[in-house]
Coordinates of N, CA and C in Angstrom, one line a residue:
M1133 N 10.9 -44.5 1.4 CA 10.7 -44.5 3.3 C 11.4 -42.8 3.8
S1134 N 10.6 -42.9 4.5 CA 10.5 -41.5 5.3 C 11.4 -41.5 6.4
Q1135 N 11.6 -42.4 6.8 CA 12.4 -42.1 8.2 C 13.4 -44.4 8.1
S1136 N 14.5 -43.9 8.7 CA 15.7 -45.0 8.7 C 14.6 -46.1 9.5
T1137 N 15.5 -47.4 9.0 CA 14.3 -48.8 9.5 C 16.1 -48.8 10.4
V1138 N 16.7 -48.0 10.6 CA 17.7 -48.7 11.4 C 18.4 -47.6 12.5
P1139 N 17.7 -48.6 14.0 CA 17.4 -47.9 15.1 C 19.1 -47.3 15.4
R1140 N 18.7 -46.6 16.0 CA 19.9 -45.4 16.6 C 20.8 -46.3 17.7
A1141 N 20.0 -47.2 18.2 CA 20.4 -48.1 19.5 C 21.8 -48.9 18.7
A1142 N 21.4 -49.4 17.7 CA 22.3 -50.6 16.8 C 24.1 -49.5 16.5
V1143 N 23.4 -48.5 15.8 CA 24.7 -48.0 15.9 C 25.9 -47.7 17.1
R1144 N 25.2 -46.7 17.8 CA 25.8 -46.4 18.9 C 26.2 -47.8 19.8
G1145 N 25.5 -49.4 19.6 CA 25.8 -50.7 20.9 C 27.2 -50.9 19.8
T1146 N 27.6 -50.7 18.0 CA 28.7 -51.0 17.7 C 30.0 -49.7 18.0
A1147 N 29.5 -48.6 18.4 CA 30.3 -47.6 18.6 C 30.8 -47.7 20.0
S1148 N 29.9 -48.3 21.1 CA 30.2 -48.7 22.3 C 31.8 -49.8 22.3
G1149 N 31.4 -50.3 21.0 CA 32.5 -51.9 21.0 C 33.4 -51.5 20.7
V1150 N 33.4 -50.2 19.7 CA 35.2 -49.8 19.4 C 35.3 -49.2 20.5
I1151 N 34.8 -48.6 21.1 CA 35.6 -47.6 22.2 C 35.8 -48.3 23.0
F1152 N 35.1 -49.8 23.5 CA 35.8 -50.9 24.4 C 37.5 -51.2 23.9
M1153 N 36.9 -51.6 22.6 CA 37.7 -52.2 21.7 C 39.3 -51.0 21.6
A1154 N 39.1 -50.1 21.5 CA 40.0 -49.5 21.6 C 40.8 -48.8 23.2
F1155 N 39.9 -49.3 24.3 CA 40.9 -48.1 25.7 C 41.5 -49.9 25.7
F1156 N 40.7 -51.1 25.7 CA 41.1 -52.2 26.4 C 42.8 -52.7 25.9
G1157 N 42.4 -52.5 24.0 CA 43.7 -52.7 23.1 C 44.7 -52.1 24.2
T1158 N 44.4 -50.7 23.8 CA 45.7 -49.8 24.8 C 46.1 -50.3 25.6
L1159 N 45.2 -50.9 26.8 CA 45.9 -51.2 28.2 C 46.8 -52.7 27.6
W1160 N 46.3 -53.7 26.8 CA 47.1 -54.8 26.9 C 48.4 -54.1 25.7
A1161 N 48.4 -53.5 24.9 CA 49.9 -53.0 24.5 C 50.7 -52.1 25.8
G1162 N 50.1 -51.2 26.9 CA 50.4 -50.8 27.8 C 51.3 -52.1 28.4
I1163 N 50.5 -53.5 28.6 CA 51.5 -54.6 28.9 C 52.8 -55.5 28.7
G1164 N 52.3 -55.0 27.4 CA 53.6 -55.8 26.4 C 54.6 -54.7 26.2
I1165 N 54.4 -53.7 26.4 CA 55.7 -52.5 26.3 C 56.2 -52.8 28.3
R1166 N 55.0 -53.3 28.7 CA 56.1 -53.2 30.5 C 56.7 -54.2 30.1
G1167 N 56.5 -55.8 29.4 CA 57.1 -56.6 29.5 C 58.5 -56.2 28.7
L1168 N 58.5 -54.9 28.3 CA 60.4 -55.4 27.4 C 61.0 -54.6 28.5
Q1169 N 60.6 -53.9 29.5 CA 61.4 -53.7 30.6 C 62.4 -52.3 30.2
G1170 N 61.6 -51.5 29.2 CA 62.6 -49.9 29.0 C 62.7 -50.2 27.6
W1171 N 62.8 -51.3 27.4 CA 63.4 -51.5 25.7 C 62.3 -50.8 24.7
G1172 N 62.5 -48.7 23.7 CA 61.7 -49.0 22.9 C 60.6 -48.3 23.4
F1173 N 60.6 -48.0 25.2 CA 59.6 -47.4 25.5 C 58.5 -46.1 24.8
L1174 N 59.3 -45.3 24.6 CA 58.6 -43.8 24.1 C 58.1 -44.2 22.8
W1175 N 58.5 -44.7 21.7 CA 58.3 -44.8 20.6 C 57.1 -45.9 20.4
L1176 N 57.0 -46.9 21.7 CA 56.2 -48.0 21.5 C 54.8 -47.2 22.2
L1177 N 55.2 -46.4 23.1 CA 53.6 -46.0 23.6 C 53.5 -44.7 22.8
I1178 N 53.8 -44.1 21.7 CA 53.7 -43.2 21.3 C 52.7 -43.5 20.4
L1179 N 52.7 -44.9 19.5 CA 52.2 -45.5 19.0 C 50.7 -46.0 18.9
S1180 N 51.4 -47.1 20.4 CA 50.3 -47.4 20.9 C 48.7 -46.7 21.5
L1181 N 48.9 -45.2 21.8 CA 48.1 -44.6 22.1 C 47.5 -43.9 20.9
L1182 N 48.3 -43.6 19.9 CA 48.2 -43.0 18.5 C 46.8 -43.9 17.8
I1183 N 47.1 -45.6 18.1 CA 46.4 -45.9 17.5 C 45.1 -46.6 18.2
G1184 N 45.0 -46.1 19.8 CA 44.3 -47.0 20.7 C 42.8 -45.0 20.4
V1185 N 43.6 -43.8 20.1 CA 42.8 -42.6 20.2 C 42.4 -42.5 18.7
V1186 N 42.9 -43.0 17.9 CA 42.1 -43.2 16.5 C 41.1 -43.6 16.3
L1187 N 40.9 -45.2 17.2 CA 39.5 -45.7 17.3 C 38.5 -45.6 18.3
F1188 N 39.3 -44.7 19.3 CA 38.6 -43.8 20.2 C 37.4 -42.9 19.2
I1189 N 38.3 -42.3 18.3 CA 38.0 -41.0 17.8 C 36.5 -42.1 16.7
G1190 N 36.8 -42.8 16.0 CA 35.7 -43.7 15.7 C 34.8 -43.6 15.7
G1191 N 35.0 -44.2 17.7 CA 34.0 -44.7 17.8 C 32.5 -43.9 18.4
I1192 N 33.3 -42.4 18.5 CA 32.7 -41.1 18.6 C 32.1 -40.7 17.7
V1193 N 32.7 -40.3 16.3 CA 32.2 -40.1 15.3 C 31.0 -41.3 14.7
L1194 N 31.1 -42.1 15.3 CA 29.6 -43.6 14.9 C 28.5 -43.1 15.7
I1195 N 29.1 -42.1 17.1 CA 27.9 -41.7 18.0 C 27.3 -40.6 17.5
M1196 N 28.2 -39.6 17.0 CA 27.7 -38.6 16.8 C 26.5 -38.6 15.4
N1197 N 27.2 -39.3 14.5 CA 26.4 -39.3 13.2 C 25.1 -40.6 13.3
S1198 N 25.0 -41.0 14.4 CA 24.1 -41.6 14.7 C 22.4 -40.5 15.4
K1199 N 23.0 -39.3 15.7 CA 22.2 -38.5 16.0 C 20.9 -38.8 15.4
S1200 N 21.3 -38.4 14.2 CA 20.2 -38.2 12.8 C 19.4 -39.4 12.9
L1201 N 19.6 -40.6 13.4 CA 18.6 -41.6 13.0 C 17.7 -42.1 14.1
S1202 N 16.3 -42.2 13.9 CA 15.4 -43.0 14.9 C 15.7 -43.5 16.0
N1203 N 15.2 -42.9 17.0 CA 15.4 -43.7 18.2 C 14.2 -44.4 18.7
E1204 N 13.2 -44.6 17.5 CA 12.0 -45.2 18.5 C 12.4 -46.6 18.2
M1205 N 12.4 -47.9 18.5 CA 12.3 -49.3 18.0 C 10.6 -49.6 18.1
V1206 N 10.8 -50.9 17.3 CA 9.5 -52.1 17.1 C 9.0 -52.9 18.1
Q1207 N 8.0 -53.0 18.8 CA 7.6 -53.7 19.8 C 8.7 -54.6 20.3
G1208 N 8.8 -54.4 21.5 CA 9.6 -55.5 22.5 C 11.5 -55.5 22.2
D1209 N 11.7 -54.3 21.0 CA 13.2 -54.1 20.9 C 13.7 -53.2 22.3
S1210 N 13.2 -52.4 22.2 CA 13.3 -52.2 24.0 C 13.7 -52.8 25.2
Q1211 N 13.1 -53.8 25.2 CA 13.0 -54.6 26.2 C 14.6 -55.6 26.3
R1212 N 14.1 -55.8 24.6 CA 15.3 -56.9 24.3 C 16.9 -56.2 24.7
W1213 N 16.9 -54.9 23.9 CA 17.8 -54.1 24.7 C 18.3 -53.9 26.2
K1214 N 17.3 -53.8 26.9 CA 17.5 -53.7 28.2 C 18.3 -54.7 28.8
R1215 N 17.5 -56.3 28.6 CA 18.3 -57.3 29.1 C 19.5 -57.5 28.2
K1216 N 20.0 -56.8 27.1 CA 21.6 -57.2 26.4 C 22.3 -56.7 27.6
N1217 N 21.5 -55.3 27.9 CA 22.8 -54.3 28.0 C 22.8 -54.6 30.1
M1218 N 21.8 -55.7 30.5 CA 21.6 -56.1 32.0 C 22.9 -57.5 31.6
W1219 N 22.7 -58.3 30.6 CA 23.2 -59.3 31.2 C 24.9 -58.7 30.3
F1220 N 25.6 -58.2 29.5 CA 26.4 -57.4 29.3 C 27.4 -57.0 30.3
G1221 N 26.7 -55.8 31.5 CA 27.2 -55.4 32.9 C 27.3 -56.8 33.5
I1222 N 26.9 -58.3 33.6 CA 26.6 -59.3 34.3 C 28.0 -60.2 34.0
I1223 N 28.4 -60.3 32.9 CA 29.6 -60.6 32.0 C 30.4 -60.0 32.3
F1224 N 29.8 -58.8 31.8 CA 31.4 -58.0 32.5 C 32.1 -57.9 33.9
G1225 N 30.8 -58.0 35.0 CA 31.7 -58.0 36.1 C 31.8 -59.1 36.4
L1226 N 31.5 -60.6 35.7 CA 31.8 -61.9 36.1 C 33.3 -62.1 35.9
E1227 N 33.9 -61.3 34.6 CA 35.2 -61.1 34.1 C 36.0 -60.0 35.1
G1228 N 35.4 -59.4 35.6 CA 36.1 -58.7 36.6 C 36.7 -59.3 37.9
V1229 N 35.4 -60.1 38.3 CA 36.1 -61.2 40.2 C 36.9 -62.0 39.6
L1230 N 36.8 -62.9 37.9 CA 37.5 -63.7 37.8 C 39.4 -63.0 38.0
I1231 N 39.7 -62.0 37.0 CA 40.4 -61.7 36.8 C 41.4 -61.2 38.4
A1232 N 39.8 -60.3 39.6 CA 41.0 -60.5 40.9 C 41.3 -61.9 41.5
A1233 N 40.0 -62.3 41.0 CA 40.4 -64.0 42.2 C 42.1 -64.4 41.1
A1234 N 42.3 -64.7 40.3 CA 43.1 -64.7 39.4 C 44.9 -64.1 39.8
S1235 N 44.3 -62.6 40.2 CA 45.7 -61.9 40.7 C 45.7 -62.0 42.3
V1236 N 44.9 -62.5 43.2 CA 45.0 -63.1 44.6 C 45.8 -64.2 44.5
I1237 N 45.4 -65.5 43.9 CA 45.6 -66.5 44.1 C 47.2 -66.6 43.5
C1238 N 47.2 -66.4 42.4 CA 48.7 -65.9 41.7 C 49.9 -65.6 43.1
V1239 N 49.4 -64.0 43.1 CA 50.4 -63.4 43.8 C 49.9 -64.4 45.8
S1240 N 49.7 -65.1 46.1 CA 49.4 -65.9 46.8 C 50.4 -67.2 47.1
T1241 N 50.2 -67.4 45.6 CA 51.3 -68.9 45.5 C 52.8 -68.9 44.9
N1242 N 53.2 -67.4 44.9 CA 53.7 -66.6 44.4 C 54.6 -67.0 43.0
H1243 N 53.3 -67.1 42.2 CA 53.0 -66.9 40.7 C 52.6 -66.4 39.9
L1244 N 53.2 -64.7 39.9 CA 52.9 -63.5 39.4 C 52.9 -63.9 38.1
E1245 N 54.1 -64.7 37.6 CA 53.9 -64.7 36.2 C 52.8 -65.3 35.2
L1246 N 52.5 -66.3 36.0 CA 51.0 -66.5 35.7 C 49.9 -65.9 35.6
F1247 N 50.2 -64.4 35.9 CA 49.0 -63.6 35.7 C 48.2 -63.2 34.6
V1248 N 49.2 -62.6 33.5 CA 49.0 -62.4 32.5 C 48.1 -63.6 31.3
P1249 N 48.7 -64.6 31.3 CA 48.0 -65.4 30.6 C 47.1 -66.0 30.9
V1250 N 46.5 -65.9 32.1 CA 45.2 -66.6 32.8 C 44.2 -65.4 32.2
M1251 N 44.7 -63.9 33.0 CA 43.6 -62.8 32.2 C 43.4 -62.8 30.9
A1252 N 44.4 -63.3 30.4 CA 44.5 -63.2 29.1 C 43.0 -64.4 28.3
L1253 N 43.1 -65.7 29.1 CA 42.3 -66.3 28.9 C 41.0 -66.2 29.0
I1254 N 41.2 -65.5 30.8 CA 39.7 -65.1 30.8 C 38.9 -63.8 29.9
V1255 N 39.7 -62.9 29.9 CA 39.3 -61.7 28.9 C 38.8 -62.6 27.2
G1256 N 39.7 -63.6 26.7 CA 39.1 -64.3 25.9 C 37.9 -65.7 26.0
A1257 N 37.7 -66.0 26.8 CA 36.4 -66.5 27.2 C 35.2 -65.6 27.3
H1258 N 35.6 -64.6 27.7 CA 34.1 -63.4 28.1 C 33.4 -63.2 26.6
F1259 N 34.5 -63.4 25.7 CA 34.1 -62.9 24.1 C 32.9 -64.3 23.9
F1260 N 33.1 -65.3 23.9 CA 32.3 -66.3 24.1 C 30.5 -65.8 24.0
P1261 N 30.5 -65.6 25.3 CA 28.8 -65.3 25.9 C 28.6 -63.8 24.9
L1262 N 29.4 -63.0 24.9 CA 29.0 -61.4 24.3 C 28.4 -61.9 22.7
A1263 N 29.4 -62.9 22.2 CA 29.3 -63.0 20.8 C 27.9 -63.4 20.5
H1264 N 27.6 -64.4 21.4 CA 25.7 -65.0 21.4 C 24.7 -63.8 21.9
L1265 N 25.2 -62.8 22.7 CA 24.3 -61.7 23.2 C 24.2 -60.7 21.9
F1266 N 24.8 -60.7 21.6 CA 25.0 -59.3 21.1 C 25.3 -59.8 19.3
K1267 N 25.2 -60.7 19.3 CA 24.9 -61.3 17.4 C 26.0 -60.6 16.6
V1268 N 27.5 -60.8 17.6 CA 28.6 -60.4 16.6 C 29.4 -61.5 16.4
K1269 N 29.3 -62.2 15.3 CA 30.3 -63.3 14.8 C 31.5 -63.4 15.4
I1270 N 31.8 -61.8 15.1 CA 33.3 -61.4 14.9 C 34.2 -61.7 16.7
Y1271 N 33.4 -61.7 17.4 CA 33.3 -62.1 18.4 C 34.1 -63.5 19.2
Y1272 N 33.3 -64.3 18.4 CA 34.1 -65.6 18.4 C 35.3 -65.8 17.9
I1273 N 35.0 -65.0 17.1 CA 37.4 -64.8 16.6 C 37.6 -64.3 17.3
T1274 N 37.7 -63.2 18.1 CA 38.6 -62.7 18.8 C 38.7 -63.1 20.2
G1275 N 37.5 -64.2 20.4 CA 38.1 -65.2 21.9 C 38.7 -66.4 21.6
S1276 N 39.0 -66.8 20.6 CA 39.1 -67.9 20.1 C 41.1 -67.7 19.8
L1277 N 41.5 -66.4 18.9 CA 42.4 -65.6 19.1 C 43.2 -65.5 20.8
L1278 N 42.2 -65.2 21.6 CA 43.0 -64.8 22.5 C 43.1 -65.9 23.5
C1279 N 42.3 -66.7 23.4 CA 42.5 -68.4 24.3 C 43.5 -69.0 23.8
L1280 N 43.2 -68.8 22.3 CA 45.0 -69.4 21.4 C 46.5 -69.2 22.0
I1281 N 46.1 -67.7 21.8 CA 47.7 -67.0 22.3 C 48.0 -67.2 23.7
S1282 N 46.9 -67.6 25.1 CA 47.7 -67.5 26.4 C 48.0 -68.7 26.0
A1283 N 47.1 -70.2 25.3 CA 47.9 -71.3 25.8 C 49.5 -71.5 24.8
I1284 N 49.1 -70.9 23.7 CA 50.5 -70.7 23.0 C 51.7 -70.6 24.1
T1285 N 51.4 -69.1 25.0 CA 52.5 -68.7 25.4 C 52.5 -69.8 27.1
L1286 N 51.4 -70.2 27.4 CA 51.7 -71.1 28.7 C 52.5 -72.2 28.0
F1287 N 52.6 -73.0 27.1 CA 53.3 -73.7 26.7 C 54.4 -73.9 25.6
T1288 N 54.8 -72.9 25.1 CA 55.4 -73.4 24.3 C 56.8 -71.6 24.5
L1289 N 56.3 -70.9 25.5 CA 57.1 -69.9 25.3 C 58.5 -70.1 26.5
P1290 N 58.9 -69.2 26.8 CA 60.4 -68.7 28.1 C 59.3 -67.7 29.0
V1291 N 59.5 -68.0 30.2 CA 58.9 -66.8 30.5 C 59.6 -65.4 30.7
K1292 N 61.3 -65.6 30.1 CA 62.1 -64.5 30.4 C 63.4 -64.6 29.2
V1293 N 63.6 -63.4 28.7 CA 64.6 -64.0 28.1 C 65.7 -62.7 28.5
S1294 N 67.1 -62.8 28.4 CA 67.9 -61.7 28.3 C 68.2 -61.1 26.9
W1295 N 68.3 -60.0 26.7 CA 68.8 -59.6 25.5 C 70.0 -58.4 25.6
G1296 N 70.5 -58.6 25.7 CA 71.7 -57.6 26.2 C 71.4 -57.0 27.5
N1297 N 71.2 -55.7 28.1 CA 71.1 -55.2 29.2 C 69.4 -55.2 29.6
Y1298 N 68.8 -55.8 28.2 CA 67.3 -55.9 29.1 C 67.0 -57.6 29.6
Q1299 N 66.3 -57.4 30.5 CA 65.4 -58.5 30.6 C 63.9 -58.7 30.3
I1300 N 63.8 -59.1 29.3 CA 62.6 -59.2 28.7 C 61.7 -60.5 29.1
M1301 N 60.4 -59.5 29.4 CA 59.0 -60.5 30.1 C 58.9 -61.3 28.7
V1302 N 58.9 -62.6 28.1 CA 58.5 -62.9 26.7 C 56.6 -63.0 27.3
W1303 N 56.5 -63.4 28.1 CA 55.2 -64.3 28.1 C 54.4 -62.2 28.3
W1304 N 54.9 -61.6 28.9 CA 54.0 -60.5 29.1 C 53.8 -59.5 27.7
T1305 N 55.3 -59.8 27.2 CA 55.3 -58.8 25.6 C 54.7 -59.1 24.6
F1306 N 54.9 -60.7 24.5 CA 53.7 -61.5 23.2 C 52.4 -61.1 23.7
L1307 N 51.6 -61.9 24.8 CA 50.5 -61.6 25.0 C 50.1 -59.9 25.3
G1308 N 50.4 -59.2 25.7 CA 50.3 -57.6 25.2 C 50.0 -57.3 24.3
F1309 N 51.0 -57.6 23.4 CA 51.3 -56.9 21.9 C 50.1 -57.5 21.3
S1310 N 49.9 -58.9 21.3 CA 49.2 -59.9 20.8 C 47.9 -59.9 20.7
S1311 N 47.5 -59.7 21.9 CA 46.2 -59.0 22.5 C 45.5 -57.6 22.2
A1312 N 46.5 -57.0 22.2 CA 46.4 -55.5 21.9 C 46.2 -55.4 20.0
L1313 N 46.8 -56.0 19.3 CA 46.2 -56.3 17.6 C 45.0 -57.1 17.8
I1314 N 44.3 -58.0 18.7 CA 43.2 -58.7 18.2 C 42.6 -57.6 18.6
L1315 N 42.4 -56.7 19.4 CA 41.3 -56.1 20.1 C 41.3 -54.9 19.5
W1316 N 42.4 -54.3 18.3 CA 42.1 -53.1 17.8 C 41.6 -54.0 16.4
G1317 N 42.0 -54.8 15.9 CA 41.7 -55.4 14.4 C 40.2 -55.6 14.9
T1318 N 39.9 -56.0 15.8 CA 38.4 -56.3 16.0 C 37.3 -55.0 15.9
G1319 N 38.0 -54.0 16.9 CA 37.8 -52.5 16.9 C 37.4 -52.5 15.3
V1320 N 38.6 -52.5 14.6 CA 38.2 -51.9 13.4 C 37.2 -52.5 12.5
A1321 N 37.2 -53.8 13.2 CA 35.9 -54.7 11.7 C 34.6 -54.1 12.5
V1322 N 34.0 -54.2 13.5 CA 33.0 -53.4 14.7 C 32.9 -52.2 13.9
W1323 N 33.8 -51.1 13.8 CA 33.5 -49.9 13.5 C 33.1 -50.2 11.7
I1324 N 33.9 -51.1 10.8 CA 33.2 -50.9 9.5 C 31.8 -51.2 10.0
T1325 N 31.5 -51.8 11.1 CA 29.7 -52.6 10.8 C 28.8 -51.3 10.8
G1326 N 29.2 -50.9 12.0 CA 28.9 -49.4 12.3 C 28.6 -48.5 10.9
R1327 N 30.0 -48.3 9.9 CA 29.7 -47.7 9.2 C 28.2 -48.1 7.9
R1328 N 28.5 -49.4 8.2 CA 27.8 -49.7 6.7 C 26.6 -49.8 7.5
L1329 N 26.0 -50.2 8.9 CA 24.6 -49.7 9.3 C 24.3 -48.1 8.6
L1330 N 25.2 -47.2 8.8 CA 25.4 -45.6 9.0 C 24.7 -45.4 7.2
N1331 N 25.5 -46.3 6.2 CA 25.2 -46.2 5.0 C 23.9 -46.6 4.5
R1332 N 23.6 -47.7 5.5 CA 22.1 -48.6 5.1 C 21.2 -47.3 5.5
A1333 N 20.9 -46.8 6.3 CA 20.2 -46.1 7.0 C 20.1 -44.5 6.2
G1334 N 21.1 -44.3 5.7 CA 21.0 -43.5 5.0 C 20.3 -43.6 3.2
K1335 N 20.3 -45.1 2.7 CA 19.7 -45.8 1.7 C 18.6 -45.7 2.2
E1336 N 18.0 -45.7 2.9 CA 16.3 -46.4 3.7 C 16.0 -45.3 3.9
A1337 N 16.5 -43.8 4.4 CA 15.9 -42.9 4.2 C 14.9 -42.0 3.7

């Protein structure tokens, strides 16, 4: 074949997923670090940033390698991608609104400790429509795991514990690092999908 049948948009879609997972996974790691109240701050921060940067670079490399792919789409694909991007914006915006509302409610009711578990639940739930929208099955697993660790946190773990001179926020620490690992793992899986698309494009070219 003279031209690859793998569209550039497909690879760049996976690259965007990798970049999102890198960024938000690192943010969740920051929540986990904050929950430790200063214990191991520097080394954990460096490690979290390193993982996030490596994943981010992986997404950028996918975008750069996709430049050689065709930007042409079969009839109807262009409109389909526009609709997907529109719905992604709606889902992402709704997630932001729900998180903001949860923050206001938790603060106003003097239950700020509930905010992080509720946020994890909202973030997990938003992966289900994304999985359906982009046909990415691993997002179902990601969403389920995030919802599961939120429930485990709320129903089985103490809010905080004292360890020597540190008072560790168990909920923040557990959810922060668990969510980071889930999102980073998802990012790696999506990156592998992007690499497979590029390899397939190379064989079809």
